[in-house]
CSV table of N, CA and C in Angstrom, one decimal:
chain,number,residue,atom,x,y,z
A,1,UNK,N,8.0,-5.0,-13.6
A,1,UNK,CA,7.3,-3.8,-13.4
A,1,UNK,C,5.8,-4.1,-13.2
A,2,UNK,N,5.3,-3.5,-12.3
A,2,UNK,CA,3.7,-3.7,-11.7
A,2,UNK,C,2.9,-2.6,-12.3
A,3,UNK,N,1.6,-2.5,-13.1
A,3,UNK,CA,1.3,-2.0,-13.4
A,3,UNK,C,-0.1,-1.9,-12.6
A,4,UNK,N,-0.4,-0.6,-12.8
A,4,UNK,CA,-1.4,-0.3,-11.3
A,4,UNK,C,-2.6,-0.2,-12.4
A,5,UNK,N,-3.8,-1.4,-12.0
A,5,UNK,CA,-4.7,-1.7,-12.6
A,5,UNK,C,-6.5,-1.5,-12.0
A,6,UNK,N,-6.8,-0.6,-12.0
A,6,UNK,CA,-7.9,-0.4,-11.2
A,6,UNK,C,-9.2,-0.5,-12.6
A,7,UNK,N,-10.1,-0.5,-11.8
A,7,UNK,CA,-11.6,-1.0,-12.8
A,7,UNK,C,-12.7,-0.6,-11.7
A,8,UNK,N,-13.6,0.3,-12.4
A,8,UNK,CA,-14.7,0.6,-11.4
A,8,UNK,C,-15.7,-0.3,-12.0
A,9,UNK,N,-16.6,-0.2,-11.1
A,9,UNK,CA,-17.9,-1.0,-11.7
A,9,UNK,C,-19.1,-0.3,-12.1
A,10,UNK,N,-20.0,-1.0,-12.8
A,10,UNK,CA,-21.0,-0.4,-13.5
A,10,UNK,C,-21.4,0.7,-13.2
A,11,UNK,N,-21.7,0.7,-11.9
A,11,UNK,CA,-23.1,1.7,-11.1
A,11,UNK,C,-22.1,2.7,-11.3
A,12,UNK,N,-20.5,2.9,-10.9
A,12,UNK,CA,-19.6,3.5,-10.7
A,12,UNK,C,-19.7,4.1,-9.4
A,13,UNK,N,-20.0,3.3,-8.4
A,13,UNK,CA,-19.5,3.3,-7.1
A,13,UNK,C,-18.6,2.6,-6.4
A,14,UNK,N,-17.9,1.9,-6.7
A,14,UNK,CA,-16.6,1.6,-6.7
A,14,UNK,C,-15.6,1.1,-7.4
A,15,UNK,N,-14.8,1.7,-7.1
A,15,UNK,CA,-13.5,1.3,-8.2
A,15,UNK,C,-11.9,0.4,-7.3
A,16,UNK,N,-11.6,-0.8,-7.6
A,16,UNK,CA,-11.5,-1.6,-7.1
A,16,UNK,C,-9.9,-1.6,-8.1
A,17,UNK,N,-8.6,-2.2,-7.5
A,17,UNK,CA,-7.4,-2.6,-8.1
A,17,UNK,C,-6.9,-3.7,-7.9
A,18,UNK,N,-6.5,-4.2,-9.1
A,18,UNK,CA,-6.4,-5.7,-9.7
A,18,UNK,C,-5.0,-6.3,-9.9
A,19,UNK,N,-4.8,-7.0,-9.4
A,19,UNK,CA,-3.5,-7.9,-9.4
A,19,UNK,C,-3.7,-8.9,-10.8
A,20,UNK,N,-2.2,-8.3,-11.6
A,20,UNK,CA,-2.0,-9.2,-12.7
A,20,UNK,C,-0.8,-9.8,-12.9
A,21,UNK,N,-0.7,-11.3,-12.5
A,21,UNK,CA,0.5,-11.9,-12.3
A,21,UNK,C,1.3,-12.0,-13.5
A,22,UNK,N,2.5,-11.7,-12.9
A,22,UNK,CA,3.3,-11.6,-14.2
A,22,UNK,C,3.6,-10.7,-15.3
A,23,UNK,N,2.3,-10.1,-15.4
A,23,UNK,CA,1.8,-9.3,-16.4
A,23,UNK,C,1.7,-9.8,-17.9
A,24,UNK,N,1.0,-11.1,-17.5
A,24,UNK,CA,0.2,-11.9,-18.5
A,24,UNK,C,-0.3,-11.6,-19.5
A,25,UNK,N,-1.4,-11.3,-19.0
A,25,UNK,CA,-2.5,-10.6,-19.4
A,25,UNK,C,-2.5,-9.0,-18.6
A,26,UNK,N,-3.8,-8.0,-19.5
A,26,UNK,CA,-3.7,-7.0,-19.8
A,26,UNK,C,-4.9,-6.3,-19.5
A,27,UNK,N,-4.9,-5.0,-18.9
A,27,UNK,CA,-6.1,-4.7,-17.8
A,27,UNK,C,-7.0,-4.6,-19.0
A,28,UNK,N,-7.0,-4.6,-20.2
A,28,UNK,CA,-8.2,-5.0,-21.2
A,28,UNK,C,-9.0,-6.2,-20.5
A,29,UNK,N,-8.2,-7.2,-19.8
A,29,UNK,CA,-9.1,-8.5,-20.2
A,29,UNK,C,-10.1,-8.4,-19.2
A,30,UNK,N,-10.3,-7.3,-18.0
A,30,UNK,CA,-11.2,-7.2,-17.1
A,30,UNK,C,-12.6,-6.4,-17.8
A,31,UNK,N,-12.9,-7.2,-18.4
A,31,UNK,CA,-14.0,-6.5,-19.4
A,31,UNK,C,-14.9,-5.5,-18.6
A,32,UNK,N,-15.6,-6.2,-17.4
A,32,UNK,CA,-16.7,-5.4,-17.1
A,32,UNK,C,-16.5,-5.8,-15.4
A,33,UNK,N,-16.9,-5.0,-14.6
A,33,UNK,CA,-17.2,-5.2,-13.1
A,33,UNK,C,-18.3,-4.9,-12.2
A,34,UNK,N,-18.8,-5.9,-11.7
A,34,UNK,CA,-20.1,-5.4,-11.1
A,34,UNK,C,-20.1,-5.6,-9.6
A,35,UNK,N,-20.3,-4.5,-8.7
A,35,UNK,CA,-20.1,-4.9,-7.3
A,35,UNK,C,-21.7,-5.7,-6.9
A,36,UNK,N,-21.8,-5.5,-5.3
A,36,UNK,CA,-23.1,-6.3,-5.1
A,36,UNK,C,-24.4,-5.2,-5.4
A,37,UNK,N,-24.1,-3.7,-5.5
A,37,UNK,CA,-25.1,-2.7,-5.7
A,37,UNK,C,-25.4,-2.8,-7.5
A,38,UNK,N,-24.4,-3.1,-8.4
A,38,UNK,CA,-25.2,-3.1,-9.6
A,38,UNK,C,-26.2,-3.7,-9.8
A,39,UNK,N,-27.1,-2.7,-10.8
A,39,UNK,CA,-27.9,-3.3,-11.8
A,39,UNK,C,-27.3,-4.4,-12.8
A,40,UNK,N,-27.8,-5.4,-13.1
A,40,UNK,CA,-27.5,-6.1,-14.0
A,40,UNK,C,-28.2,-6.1,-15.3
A,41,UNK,N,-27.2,-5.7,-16.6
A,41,UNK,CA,-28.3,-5.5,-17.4
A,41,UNK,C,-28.0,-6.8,-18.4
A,42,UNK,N,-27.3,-7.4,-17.7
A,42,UNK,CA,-27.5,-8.9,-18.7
A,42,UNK,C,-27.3,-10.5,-17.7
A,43,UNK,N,-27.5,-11.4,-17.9
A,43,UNK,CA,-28.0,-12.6,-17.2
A,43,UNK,C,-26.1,-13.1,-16.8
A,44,UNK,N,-26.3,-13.2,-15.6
A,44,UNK,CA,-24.6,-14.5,-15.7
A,44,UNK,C,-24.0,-15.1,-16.7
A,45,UNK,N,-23.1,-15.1,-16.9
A,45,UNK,CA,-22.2,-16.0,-17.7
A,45,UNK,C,-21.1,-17.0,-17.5
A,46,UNK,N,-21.2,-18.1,-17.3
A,46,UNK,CA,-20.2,-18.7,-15.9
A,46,UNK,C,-19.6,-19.1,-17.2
A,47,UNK,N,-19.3,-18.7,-18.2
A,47,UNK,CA,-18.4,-18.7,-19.3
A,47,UNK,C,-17.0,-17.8,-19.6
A,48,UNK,N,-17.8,-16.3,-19.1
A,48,UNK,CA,-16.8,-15.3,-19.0
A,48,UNK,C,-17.1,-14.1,-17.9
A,49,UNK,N,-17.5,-15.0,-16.6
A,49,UNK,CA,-17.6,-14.3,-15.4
A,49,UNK,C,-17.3,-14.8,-14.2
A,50,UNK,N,-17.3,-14.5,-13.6
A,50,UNK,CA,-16.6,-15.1,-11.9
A,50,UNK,C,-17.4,-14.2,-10.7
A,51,UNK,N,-18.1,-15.3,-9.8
A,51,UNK,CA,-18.7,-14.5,-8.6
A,51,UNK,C,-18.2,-14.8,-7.5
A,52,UNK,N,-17.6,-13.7,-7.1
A,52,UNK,CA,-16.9,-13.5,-5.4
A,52,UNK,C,-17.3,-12.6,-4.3
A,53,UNK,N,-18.8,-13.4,-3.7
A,53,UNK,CA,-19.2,-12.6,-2.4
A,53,UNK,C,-20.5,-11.4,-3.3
A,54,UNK,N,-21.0,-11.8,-4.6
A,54,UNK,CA,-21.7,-10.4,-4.6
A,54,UNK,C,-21.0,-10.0,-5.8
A,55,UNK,N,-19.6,-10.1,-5.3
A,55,UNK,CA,-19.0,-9.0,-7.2
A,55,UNK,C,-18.8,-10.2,-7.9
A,56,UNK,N,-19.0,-9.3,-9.1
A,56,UNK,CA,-18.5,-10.1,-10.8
A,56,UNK,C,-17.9,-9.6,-11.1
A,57,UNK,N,-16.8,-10.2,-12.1
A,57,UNK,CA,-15.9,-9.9,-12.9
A,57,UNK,C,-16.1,-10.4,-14.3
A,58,UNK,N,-16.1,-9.9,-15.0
A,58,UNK,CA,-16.3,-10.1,-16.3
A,58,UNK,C,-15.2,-9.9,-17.2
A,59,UNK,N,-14.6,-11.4,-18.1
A,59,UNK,CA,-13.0,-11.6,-18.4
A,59,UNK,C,-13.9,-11.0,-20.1
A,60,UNK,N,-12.8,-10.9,-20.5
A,60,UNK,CA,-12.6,-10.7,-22.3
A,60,UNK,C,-12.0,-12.1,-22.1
A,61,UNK,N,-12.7,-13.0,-22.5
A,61,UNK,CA,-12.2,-14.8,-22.7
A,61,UNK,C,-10.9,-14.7,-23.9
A,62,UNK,N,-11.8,-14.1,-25.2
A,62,UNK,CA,-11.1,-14.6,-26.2
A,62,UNK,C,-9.5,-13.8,-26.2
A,63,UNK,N,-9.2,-12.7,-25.7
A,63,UNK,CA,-8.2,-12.2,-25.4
A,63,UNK,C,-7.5,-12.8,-24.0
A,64,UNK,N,-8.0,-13.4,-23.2
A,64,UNK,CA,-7.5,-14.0,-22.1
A,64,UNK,C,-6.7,-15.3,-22.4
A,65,UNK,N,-7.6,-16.2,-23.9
A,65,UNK,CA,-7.2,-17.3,-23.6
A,65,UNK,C,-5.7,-17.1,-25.0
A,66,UNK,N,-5.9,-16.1,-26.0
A,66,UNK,CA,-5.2,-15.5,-26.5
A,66,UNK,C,-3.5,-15.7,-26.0
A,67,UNK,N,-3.9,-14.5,-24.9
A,67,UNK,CA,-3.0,-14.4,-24.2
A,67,UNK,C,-2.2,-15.1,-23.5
A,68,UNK,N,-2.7,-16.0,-22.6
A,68,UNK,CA,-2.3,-17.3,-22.1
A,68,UNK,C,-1.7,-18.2,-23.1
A,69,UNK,N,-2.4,-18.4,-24.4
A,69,UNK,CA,-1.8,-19.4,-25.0
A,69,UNK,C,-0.4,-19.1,-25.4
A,70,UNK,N,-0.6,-17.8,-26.0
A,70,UNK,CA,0.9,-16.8,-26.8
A,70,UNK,C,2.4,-17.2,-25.8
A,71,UNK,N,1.8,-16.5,-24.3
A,71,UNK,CA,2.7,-16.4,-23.3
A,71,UNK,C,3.2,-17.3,-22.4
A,72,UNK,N,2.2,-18.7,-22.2
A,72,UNK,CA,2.3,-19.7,-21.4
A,72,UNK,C,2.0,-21.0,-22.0
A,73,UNK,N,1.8,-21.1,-23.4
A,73,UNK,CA,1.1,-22.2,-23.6
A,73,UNK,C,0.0,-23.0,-23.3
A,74,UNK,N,-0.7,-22.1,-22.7
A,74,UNK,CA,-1.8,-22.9,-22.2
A,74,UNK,C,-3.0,-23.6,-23.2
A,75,UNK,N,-3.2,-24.3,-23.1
A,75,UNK,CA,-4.6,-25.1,-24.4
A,75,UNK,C,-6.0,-23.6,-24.1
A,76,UNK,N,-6.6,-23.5,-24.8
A,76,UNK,CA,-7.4,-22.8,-24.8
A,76,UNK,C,-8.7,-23.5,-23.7
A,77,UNK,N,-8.8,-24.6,-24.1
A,77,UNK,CA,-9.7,-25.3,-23.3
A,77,UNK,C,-9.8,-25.3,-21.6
A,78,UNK,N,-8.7,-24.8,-21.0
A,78,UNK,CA,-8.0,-24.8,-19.7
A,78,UNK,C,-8.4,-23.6,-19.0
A,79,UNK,N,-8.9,-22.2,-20.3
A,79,UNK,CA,-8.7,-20.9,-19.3
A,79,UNK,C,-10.4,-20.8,-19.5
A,80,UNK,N,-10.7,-20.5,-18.4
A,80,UNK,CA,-12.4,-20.4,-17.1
A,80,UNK,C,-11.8,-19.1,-16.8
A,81,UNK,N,-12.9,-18.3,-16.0
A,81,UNK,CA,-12.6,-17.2,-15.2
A,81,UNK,C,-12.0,-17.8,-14.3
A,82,UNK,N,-12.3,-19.2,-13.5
A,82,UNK,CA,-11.4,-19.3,-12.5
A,82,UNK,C,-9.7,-19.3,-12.4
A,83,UNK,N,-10.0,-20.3,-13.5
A,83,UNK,CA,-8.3,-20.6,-14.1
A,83,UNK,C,-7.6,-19.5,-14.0
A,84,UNK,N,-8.0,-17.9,-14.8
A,84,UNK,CA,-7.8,-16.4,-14.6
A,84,UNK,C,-7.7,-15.7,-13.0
A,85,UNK,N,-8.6,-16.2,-12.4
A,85,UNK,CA,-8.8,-15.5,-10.8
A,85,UNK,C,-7.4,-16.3,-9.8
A,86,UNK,N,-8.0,-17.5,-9.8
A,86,UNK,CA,-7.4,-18.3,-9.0
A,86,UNK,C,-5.9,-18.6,-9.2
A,87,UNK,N,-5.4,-18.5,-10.2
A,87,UNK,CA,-4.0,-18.7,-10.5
A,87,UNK,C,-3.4,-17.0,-10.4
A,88,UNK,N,-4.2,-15.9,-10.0
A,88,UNK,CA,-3.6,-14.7,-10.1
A,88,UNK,C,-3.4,-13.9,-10.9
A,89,UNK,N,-4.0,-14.2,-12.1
A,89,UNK,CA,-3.8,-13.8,-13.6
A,89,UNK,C,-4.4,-12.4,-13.7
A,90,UNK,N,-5.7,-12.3,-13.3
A,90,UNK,CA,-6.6,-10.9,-12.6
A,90,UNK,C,-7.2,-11.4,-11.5
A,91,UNK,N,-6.9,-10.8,-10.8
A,91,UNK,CA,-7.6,-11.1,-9.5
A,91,UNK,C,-7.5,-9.8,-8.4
A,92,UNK,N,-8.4,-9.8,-7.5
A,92,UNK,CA,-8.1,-8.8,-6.8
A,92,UNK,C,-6.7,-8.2,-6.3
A,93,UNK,N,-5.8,-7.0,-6.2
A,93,UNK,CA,-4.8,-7.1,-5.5
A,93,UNK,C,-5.5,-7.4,-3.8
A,94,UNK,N,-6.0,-6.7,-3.1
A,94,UNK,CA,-6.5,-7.5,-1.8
A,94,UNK,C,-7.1,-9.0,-1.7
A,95,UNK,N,-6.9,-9.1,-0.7
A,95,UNK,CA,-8.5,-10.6,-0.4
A,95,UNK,C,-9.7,-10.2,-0.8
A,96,UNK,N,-9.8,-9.2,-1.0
A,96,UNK,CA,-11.5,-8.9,-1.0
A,96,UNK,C,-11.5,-7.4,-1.6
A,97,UNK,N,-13.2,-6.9,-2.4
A,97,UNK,CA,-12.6,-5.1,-2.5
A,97,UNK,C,-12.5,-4.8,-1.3
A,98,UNK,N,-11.8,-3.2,-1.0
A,98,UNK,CA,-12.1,-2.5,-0.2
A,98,UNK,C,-11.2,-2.7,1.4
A,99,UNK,N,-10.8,-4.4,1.1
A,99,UNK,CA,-9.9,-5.0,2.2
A,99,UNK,C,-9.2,-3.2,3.4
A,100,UNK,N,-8.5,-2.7,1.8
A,100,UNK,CA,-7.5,-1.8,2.6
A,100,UNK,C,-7.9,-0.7,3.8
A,101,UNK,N,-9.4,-0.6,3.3
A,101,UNK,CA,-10.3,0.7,4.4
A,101,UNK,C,-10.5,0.0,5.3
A,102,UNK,N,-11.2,-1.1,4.7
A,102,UNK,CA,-12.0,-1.9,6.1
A,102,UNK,C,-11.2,-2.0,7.1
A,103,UNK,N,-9.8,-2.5,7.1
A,103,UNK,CA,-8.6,-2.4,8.1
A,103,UNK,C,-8.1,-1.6,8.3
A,104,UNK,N,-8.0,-0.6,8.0
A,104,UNK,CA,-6.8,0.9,8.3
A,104,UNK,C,-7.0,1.2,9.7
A,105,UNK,N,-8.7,1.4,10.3
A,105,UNK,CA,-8.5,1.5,11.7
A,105,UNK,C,-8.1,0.0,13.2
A,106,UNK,N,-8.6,-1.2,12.5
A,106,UNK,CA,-8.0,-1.8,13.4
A,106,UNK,C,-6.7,-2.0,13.2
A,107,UNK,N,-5.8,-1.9,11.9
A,107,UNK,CA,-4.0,-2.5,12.2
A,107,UNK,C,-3.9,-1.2,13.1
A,108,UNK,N,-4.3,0.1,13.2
A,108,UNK,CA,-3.3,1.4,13.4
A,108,UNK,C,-3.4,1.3,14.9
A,109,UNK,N,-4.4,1.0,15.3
A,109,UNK,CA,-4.9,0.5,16.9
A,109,UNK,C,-3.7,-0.6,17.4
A,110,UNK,N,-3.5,-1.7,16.7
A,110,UNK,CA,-2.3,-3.0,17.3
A,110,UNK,C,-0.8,-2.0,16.5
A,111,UNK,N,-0.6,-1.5,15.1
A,111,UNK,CA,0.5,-0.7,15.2
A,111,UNK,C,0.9,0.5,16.6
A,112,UNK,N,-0.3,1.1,17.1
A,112,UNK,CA,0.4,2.0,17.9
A,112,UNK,C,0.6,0.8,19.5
A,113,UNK,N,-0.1,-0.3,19.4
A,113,UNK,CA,1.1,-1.1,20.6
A,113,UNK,C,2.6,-1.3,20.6
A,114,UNK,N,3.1,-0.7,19.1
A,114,UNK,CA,4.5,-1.1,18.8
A,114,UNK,C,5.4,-0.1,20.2
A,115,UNK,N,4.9,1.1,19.8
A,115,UNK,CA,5.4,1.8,21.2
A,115,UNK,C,5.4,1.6,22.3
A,116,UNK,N,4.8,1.0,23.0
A,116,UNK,CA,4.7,0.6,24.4
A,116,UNK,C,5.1,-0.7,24.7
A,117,UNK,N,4.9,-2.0,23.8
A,117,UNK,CA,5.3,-3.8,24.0
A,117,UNK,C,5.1,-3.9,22.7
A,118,UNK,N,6.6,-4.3,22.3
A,118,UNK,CA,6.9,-5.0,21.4
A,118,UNK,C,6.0,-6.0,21.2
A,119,UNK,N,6.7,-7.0,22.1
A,119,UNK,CA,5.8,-9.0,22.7
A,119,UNK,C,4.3,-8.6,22.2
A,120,UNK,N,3.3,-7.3,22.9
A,120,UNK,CA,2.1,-7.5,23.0
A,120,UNK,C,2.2,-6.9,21.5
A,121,UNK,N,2.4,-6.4,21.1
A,121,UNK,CA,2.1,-5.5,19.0
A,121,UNK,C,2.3,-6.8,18.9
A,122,UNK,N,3.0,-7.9,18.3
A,122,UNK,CA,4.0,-9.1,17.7
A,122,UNK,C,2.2,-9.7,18.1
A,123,UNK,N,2.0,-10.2,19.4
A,123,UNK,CA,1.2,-11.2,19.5
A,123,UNK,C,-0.4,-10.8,19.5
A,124,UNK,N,-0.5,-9.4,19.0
A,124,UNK,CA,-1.7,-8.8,18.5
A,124,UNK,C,-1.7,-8.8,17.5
A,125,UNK,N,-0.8,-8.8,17.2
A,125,UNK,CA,-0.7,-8.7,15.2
A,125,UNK,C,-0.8,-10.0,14.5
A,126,UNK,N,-0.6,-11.3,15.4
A,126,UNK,CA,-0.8,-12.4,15.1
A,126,UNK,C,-2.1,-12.7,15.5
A,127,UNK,N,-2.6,-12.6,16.4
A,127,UNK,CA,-4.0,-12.9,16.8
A,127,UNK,C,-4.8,-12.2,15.9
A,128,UNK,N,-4.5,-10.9,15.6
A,128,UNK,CA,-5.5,-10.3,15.0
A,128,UNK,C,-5.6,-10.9,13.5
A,129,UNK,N,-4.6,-11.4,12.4
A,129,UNK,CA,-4.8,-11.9,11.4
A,129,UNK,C,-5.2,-13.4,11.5
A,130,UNK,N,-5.1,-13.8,12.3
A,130,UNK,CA,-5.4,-15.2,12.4
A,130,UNK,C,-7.6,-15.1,12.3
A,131,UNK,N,-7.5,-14.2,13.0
A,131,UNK,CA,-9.0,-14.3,13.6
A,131,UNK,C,-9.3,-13.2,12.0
A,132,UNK,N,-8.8,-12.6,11.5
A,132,UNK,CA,-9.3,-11.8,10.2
A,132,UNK,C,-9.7,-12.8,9.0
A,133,UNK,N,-8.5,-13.6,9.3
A,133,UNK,CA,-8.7,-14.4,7.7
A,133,UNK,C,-9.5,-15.6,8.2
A,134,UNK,N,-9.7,-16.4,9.1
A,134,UNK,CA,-10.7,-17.2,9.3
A,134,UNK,C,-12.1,-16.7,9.3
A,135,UNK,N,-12.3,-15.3,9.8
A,135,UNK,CA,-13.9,-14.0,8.8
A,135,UNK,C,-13.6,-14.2,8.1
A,136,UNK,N,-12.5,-13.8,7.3
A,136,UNK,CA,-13.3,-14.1,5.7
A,136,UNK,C,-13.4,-15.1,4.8
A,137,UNK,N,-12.8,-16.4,5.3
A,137,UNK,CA,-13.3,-17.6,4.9
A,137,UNK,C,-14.5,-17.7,5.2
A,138,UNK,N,-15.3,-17.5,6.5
A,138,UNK,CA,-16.6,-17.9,7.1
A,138,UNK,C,-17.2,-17.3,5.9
A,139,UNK,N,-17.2,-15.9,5.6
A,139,UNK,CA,-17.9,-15.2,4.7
A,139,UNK,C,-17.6,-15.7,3.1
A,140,UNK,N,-16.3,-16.3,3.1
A,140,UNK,CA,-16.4,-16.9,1.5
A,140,UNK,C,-15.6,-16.2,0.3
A,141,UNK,N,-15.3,-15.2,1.2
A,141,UNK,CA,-14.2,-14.9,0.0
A,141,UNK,C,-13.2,-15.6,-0.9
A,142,UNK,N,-13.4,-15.9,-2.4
A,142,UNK,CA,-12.5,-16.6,-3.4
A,142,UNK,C,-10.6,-16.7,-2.9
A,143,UNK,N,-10.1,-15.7,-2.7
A,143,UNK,CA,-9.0,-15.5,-2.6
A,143,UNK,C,-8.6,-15.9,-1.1
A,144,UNK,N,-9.2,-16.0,-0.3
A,144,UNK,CA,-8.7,-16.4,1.0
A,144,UNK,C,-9.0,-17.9,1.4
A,145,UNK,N,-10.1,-18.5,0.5
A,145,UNK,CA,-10.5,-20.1,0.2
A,145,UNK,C,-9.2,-20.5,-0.5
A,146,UNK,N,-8.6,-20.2,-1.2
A,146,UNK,CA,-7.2,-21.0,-1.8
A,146,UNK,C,-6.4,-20.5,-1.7
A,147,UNK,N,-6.1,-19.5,-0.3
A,147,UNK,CA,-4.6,-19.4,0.4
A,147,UNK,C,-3.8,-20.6,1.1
């Protein structure tokens, strides 16, 4: 069962939903979230934060690594925000926030080719993701770097 995990951020202008593999861990451990418009009212923590493009994510470590240890054995020493992001533990459900708006009008544009040419929807739909995710590698997104 998937549980639908959403977290807004500070300013509370956006609220963003989180992929938790397995269901590991627990939408507790996403402590705090800051897109690139927050204020920051405290300094980085590359102890119990993670920066992707502008947002932070801010883990509950001691309940993360808690968790992980209970459920997977992992040594305490092993769980980073990355270890958390990158392995899918919390992590964005999209590549990126917001992924789902940004695209709704270009897929509906290559979906309505499905009507007219199969071949051309099929080989728009391939060009078109090929050419999406190499943007957002250029731009750096975490989750599309270790696809």
């Amino acid at each position: 069962m998937c549980i639908d995990v959403r977290k807004t951020c500070e300013c509370k202008r956006h609220t963003v939903q989180f992929h938790l593999r397995d269901n590991v861990l627990v939408p507790r451990v996403i402590a705090r979230l800051y897109c690139p418009s927050c204020p920051g009212d405290s300094g980085y923590d590359p102890v119990a934060m993670l920066c992707d493009n502008g947002w932070v994510i801010e883990y509950d470590m001691d309940l993360a690594r808690g968790l992980l240890a209970q459920k997977l054995q992992t040594e305490p020493e092993e769980v980073t925000p990355e270890f958390i992001f990158d392995r899918g533990y919390a992590c964005w459900q999209e590549m990126y926030p917001g992924e789902k708006e940004d695209i709704k009008e270009e897929r509906q544009k290559i979906i309505d080719l499905l009507q007219q040419d199969r071949t051309a929807y099929l080989r728009a739909m391939q060009d078109w993701n090929i050419t999406r995710i190499n943007r957002l590698k250029e731009a750096g997104w975490r989750k599309v770097l270790l696809a």
